[in-house]
Short mmCIF file of C-alpha atoms in Angstrom, two decimals:
data_model
loop_
_atom_site.label_atom_id
_atom_site.label_comp_id
_atom_site.label_asym_id
_atom_site.label_seq_id
_atom_site.Cartn_x
_atom_site.Cartn_y
_atom_site.Cartn_z
CA MET A 172 35.66 6.82 -6.25
CA LEU A 173 31.94 8.21 -6.95
CA SER A 174 32.71 8.17 -10.64
CA ALA A 175 34.01 4.74 -9.81
CA ARG A 176 30.80 3.19 -7.73
CA ILE A 177 28.21 5.32 -10.77
CA ALA A 178 30.33 2.83 -13.53
CA VAL A 179 29.37 0.12 -11.21
CA ARG A 180 26.23 1.14 -10.78
CA THR A 181 25.52 1.61 -14.84
CA VAL A 182 26.88 -1.88 -15.81
CA LEU A 183 25.44 -3.85 -13.55
CA GLU A 184 21.88 -2.10 -14.25
CA GLU A 185 22.42 -2.48 -18.20
CA VAL A 186 22.64 -6.42 -17.61
CA GLN A 187 19.29 -6.11 -16.28
CA GLN A 188 19.53 -9.37 -14.35
CA PHE A 189 21.55 -8.35 -11.12
CA THR A 190 19.53 -6.44 -8.06
CA LEU A 191 21.74 -3.62 -6.81
CA VAL A 192 20.45 -2.95 -2.89
CA ALA A 193 22.74 -0.96 -1.85
CA GLU A 194 26.17 0.94 -2.94
CA GLY A 195 28.32 3.79 -0.55
CA ALA A 196 32.00 4.43 0.02
CA PRO A 197 34.11 1.62 1.60
CA GLY A 198 34.02 4.19 4.92
CA THR A 199 30.06 2.59 5.44
CA LEU A 200 30.39 -0.58 3.16
CA ALA A 201 30.24 -2.60 6.55
CA ASP A 202 26.85 -0.92 8.16
CA ILE A 203 25.53 -1.34 4.03
CA VAL A 204 26.82 -5.23 4.23
CA ARG A 205 24.77 -5.77 7.53
CA TRP A 206 21.43 -4.76 7.11
CA SER A 207 21.26 -5.32 2.97
CA ARG A 208 23.13 -8.88 3.27
CA PRO A 209 23.84 -8.22 -0.56
CA ASP A 210 24.38 -11.74 -2.26
CA VAL A 211 28.06 -10.05 -3.39
CA VAL A 212 29.68 -7.32 -2.40
CA VAL A 213 31.47 -5.22 -5.07
CA ILE A 214 34.15 -3.29 -4.38
CA SER A 215 36.83 -0.75 -5.70
CA HIS A 216 39.59 0.76 -5.13
CA ALA A 217 42.40 2.07 -6.84
CA ALA A 218 45.10 0.52 -4.78
CA GLU A 219 45.06 -3.59 -3.99
CA SER A 220 45.91 -2.76 -0.09
CA GLU A 221 43.18 -0.28 0.79
CA ALA A 222 40.54 -3.51 -0.99
CA LEU A 223 42.15 -6.34 0.96
CA HIS A 224 41.69 -3.77 4.31
CA THR A 225 38.20 -3.39 3.64
CA LEU A 226 38.15 -7.28 2.44
CA LEU A 227 39.47 -7.28 6.12
CA ARG A 228 36.98 -4.85 7.52
CA LEU A 229 34.18 -7.12 5.91
CA GLY A 230 34.13 -10.77 6.45
CA GLY A 231 31.06 -11.19 5.00
CA PRO A 232 29.79 -12.59 1.36
CA ALA A 233 31.59 -13.42 -1.99
CA GLY A 234 33.16 -10.26 -2.47
CA VAL A 235 34.32 -8.58 -6.45
CA VAL A 236 37.08 -7.16 -6.22
CA LEU A 237 38.13 -3.58 -8.48
CA CYS A 238 41.74 -1.97 -8.70
CA GLU A 239 43.71 -0.13 -10.62
CA ARG A 240 46.94 -2.75 -10.79
CA LEU A 241 46.48 -6.06 -9.43
CA THR A 242 50.43 -7.92 -8.53
CA GLY A 243 50.66 -11.63 -8.09
CA HIS A 244 51.25 -11.28 -3.83
CA GLY A 245 48.18 -8.59 -4.46
CA THR A 246 45.73 -11.38 -5.54
CA ARG A 247 47.48 -13.93 -3.43
CA GLN A 248 46.63 -11.58 -0.54
CA LEU A 249 42.77 -10.92 -1.52
CA LEU A 250 42.08 -14.34 -2.82
CA ARG A 251 43.62 -15.53 1.20
CA HIS A 252 41.37 -12.91 3.21
CA GLY A 253 37.87 -13.13 0.86
CA ALA A 254 37.67 -12.02 -2.03
CA THR A 255 36.35 -14.52 -5.20
CA GLY A 256 36.70 -12.45 -7.71
CA ILE A 257 39.32 -9.75 -9.10
CA LEU A 258 39.50 -7.45 -11.95
CA ARG A 259 41.28 -4.47 -13.46
CA ARG A 260 39.40 -1.89 -13.13
CA ALA A 261 40.57 -0.49 -16.91
CA THR A 262 38.58 -3.60 -18.15
CA ALA A 263 36.34 -3.76 -15.56
CA ALA A 264 32.78 -3.63 -17.43
CA LEU A 265 33.66 -6.20 -19.74
CA HIS A 266 34.38 -8.89 -17.26
CA LEU A 267 32.23 -7.50 -14.16
CA PRO A 268 28.68 -9.03 -15.59
CA TRP A 269 29.05 -12.69 -15.77
CA ALA A 270 32.87 -11.93 -12.82
CA VAL A 271 29.16 -11.52 -10.44
CA THR A 272 27.22 -14.36 -12.51
CA ALA A 273 30.22 -16.61 -11.18
CA VAL A 274 30.35 -14.76 -7.70
CA ALA A 275 27.07 -15.90 -6.90
CA HIS A 276 27.08 -19.10 -7.97
CA GLY A 277 30.15 -20.22 -5.70
CA GLY A 278 32.03 -19.42 -8.54
CA LEU A 279 35.84 -17.86 -8.88
CA ALA A 280 36.23 -15.18 -11.61
CA LEU A 281 39.55 -13.25 -12.43
CA ASP A 282 40.64 -11.32 -15.01
CA PRO A 283 42.53 -12.31 -18.03
CA CYS A 284 45.64 -10.30 -16.91
CA LEU A 285 45.47 -13.38 -14.67
CA THR A 286 44.29 -16.54 -15.92
CA GLU A 287 47.73 -16.71 -17.95
CA PRO A 288 50.24 -17.51 -14.42
CA LEU A 289 47.49 -19.47 -13.30
CA LYS A 290 47.75 -22.45 -16.82
CA SER A 291 51.48 -21.59 -16.79
CA ALA A 292 51.28 -23.42 -13.38
CA TYR A 293 48.88 -25.49 -13.43
CA ALA A 294 49.78 -26.84 -16.93
CA GLY A 295 53.35 -26.33 -16.22
CA PRO A 296 56.22 -28.82 -16.92
CA VAL A 297 56.79 -31.03 -13.56
CA PRO A 298 59.16 -34.78 -13.29
CA PRO A 299 57.07 -38.08 -13.84
CA GLY A 300 55.05 -39.09 -11.11
CA ARG A 301 55.88 -36.53 -9.44
CA GLU A 302 53.49 -34.29 -8.65
CA ASP A 303 50.87 -37.60 -8.79
CA ALA A 304 51.98 -38.45 -6.16
CA SER A 305 52.81 -35.52 -3.93
CA ALA A 306 48.88 -35.20 -4.47
CA GLU A 307 48.11 -38.34 -3.98
CA ALA A 308 50.02 -38.45 -0.64
CA LEU A 309 47.24 -34.80 0.39
CA VAL A 310 44.81 -36.07 -0.65
CA SER A 311 45.04 -39.07 1.93
CA ALA A 312 44.50 -36.46 4.83
CA LEU A 313 40.85 -35.83 3.39
CA THR A 314 38.22 -37.18 5.10
CA PRO A 315 36.01 -39.05 2.72
CA ARG A 316 33.29 -36.11 2.36
CA GLU A 317 35.94 -34.13 1.86
CA ARG A 318 37.53 -36.08 -1.03
CA GLU A 319 33.72 -36.06 -1.96
CA ILE A 320 33.66 -33.03 -2.33
CA LEU A 321 37.65 -32.60 -3.58
CA ALA A 322 35.76 -34.53 -7.04
CA LEU A 323 33.28 -32.22 -7.78
CA VAL A 324 35.22 -29.22 -6.88
CA GLY A 325 37.68 -31.06 -9.13
CA ASP A 326 35.17 -31.40 -12.30
CA GLY A 327 34.35 -27.39 -11.98
CA LEU A 328 31.16 -27.49 -9.94
CA PRO A 329 30.16 -24.63 -8.12
CA ASN A 330 29.54 -24.59 -4.72
CA ARG A 331 25.25 -24.66 -4.94
CA GLU A 332 25.32 -26.58 -7.44
CA ILE A 333 27.47 -29.48 -5.23
CA ALA A 334 25.59 -29.10 -1.38
CA ASP A 335 22.66 -29.61 -4.09
CA ARG A 336 24.40 -33.16 -5.48
CA LEU A 337 24.53 -34.05 -1.77
CA SER A 338 22.29 -32.45 -0.13
CA LEU A 339 24.11 -30.05 3.10
CA SER A 340 24.22 -26.49 3.59
CA PRO A 341 26.15 -24.01 1.18
CA ASP A 342 27.98 -22.97 4.63
CA THR A 343 28.06 -26.65 5.40
CA VAL A 344 30.16 -26.69 1.54
CA LYS A 345 32.49 -23.61 1.96
CA ASP A 346 33.90 -24.78 6.22
CA HIS A 347 34.12 -28.44 4.39
CA LEU A 348 36.38 -26.25 1.18
CA ARG A 349 38.42 -24.63 4.44
CA ARG A 350 39.42 -27.64 5.48
CA ILE A 351 39.81 -28.92 2.48
CA TYR A 352 42.29 -25.78 1.39
CA THR A 353 44.34 -26.25 4.98
CA LYS A 354 45.03 -30.11 4.77
CA LEU A 355 46.12 -29.44 0.61
CA GLY A 356 47.63 -26.48 2.04
CA VAL A 357 46.39 -24.49 -0.84
CA GLU A 358 45.15 -21.23 -1.02
CA THR A 359 42.41 -21.20 -4.33
CA ARG A 360 39.87 -22.83 -5.53
CA LEU A 361 41.64 -23.90 -8.44
CA HIS A 362 44.34 -25.31 -6.85
CA ALA A 363 42.60 -27.32 -5.00
CA ALA A 364 41.14 -28.64 -8.25
CA ARG A 365 45.26 -29.47 -9.96
CA VAL A 366 45.46 -31.56 -6.66
CA ALA A 367 42.24 -33.51 -6.96
CA TRP A 368 43.35 -34.11 -11.05
CA HIS A 369 47.26 -34.83 -9.83
CA ALA A 370 45.25 -37.49 -7.44
CA GLY A 371 43.15 -39.34 -9.62
CA VAL A 372 40.16 -38.33 -8.33
CA ASP A 373 37.03 -37.60 -10.06
CA ALA A 374 33.37 -37.98 -9.45
CA ALA A 375 33.93 -41.05 -11.99
CA ARG A 376 35.27 -42.66 -9.06
CA ARG A 377 32.72 -41.26 -6.42
CA ALA A 378 30.98 -43.92 -6.00
CA ASP A 379 33.78 -45.86 -4.54
CA LEU A 380 34.71 -44.12 -1.75
CA PRO A 381 32.66 -44.95 1.57
CA VAL A 382 30.22 -42.04 2.87
CA PRO A 383 29.93 -40.33 6.60
CA GLU A 384 26.25 -41.31 7.96
CA SER A 385 27.51 -37.48 9.04
CA VAL A 386 28.73 -34.11 8.59
#
């Protein structure tokens, strides 16, 4: 574990655009996060189950998880419980700088080995019109503000830019996104964006949506 921490520190320090505020063993991570208040936490474990256990104890800021091996089930669990970046240890040195940057700005960063299944799920063939109709039905349950935020998610904007665009706080955007995910029955930002695309919800149509005075 010590060598993994040294490797992470070395990669991030070489980029010279991050400030490493603290580091420590998994058992001390919750205390470290409480007093250092980092924007992003990098967690390195051999197994997905160990990383999930650490995430559950943290319940805090955005987390980039490094694991020896990634599986579909493990990835879903990590995303569901707070991971916003997931990388393999073997190639983490190549991807960690851009992944931390993406996560710090409210984005999602996935190892290239995970993107092909997502691409297949996103662009795979479906019966004509079926997915569009299903997406439209799901989106109809959203409030006008939620549809507006979903449109910006579909346009690829991270949380901070959405907050600036709508004059909201980032925490308010996160609260809206949690409710959006629940109503759409999705677990990730990519799945929400897919629903937005099939439902025809995009930024060009936001002017047609009434926006409530309060959020």
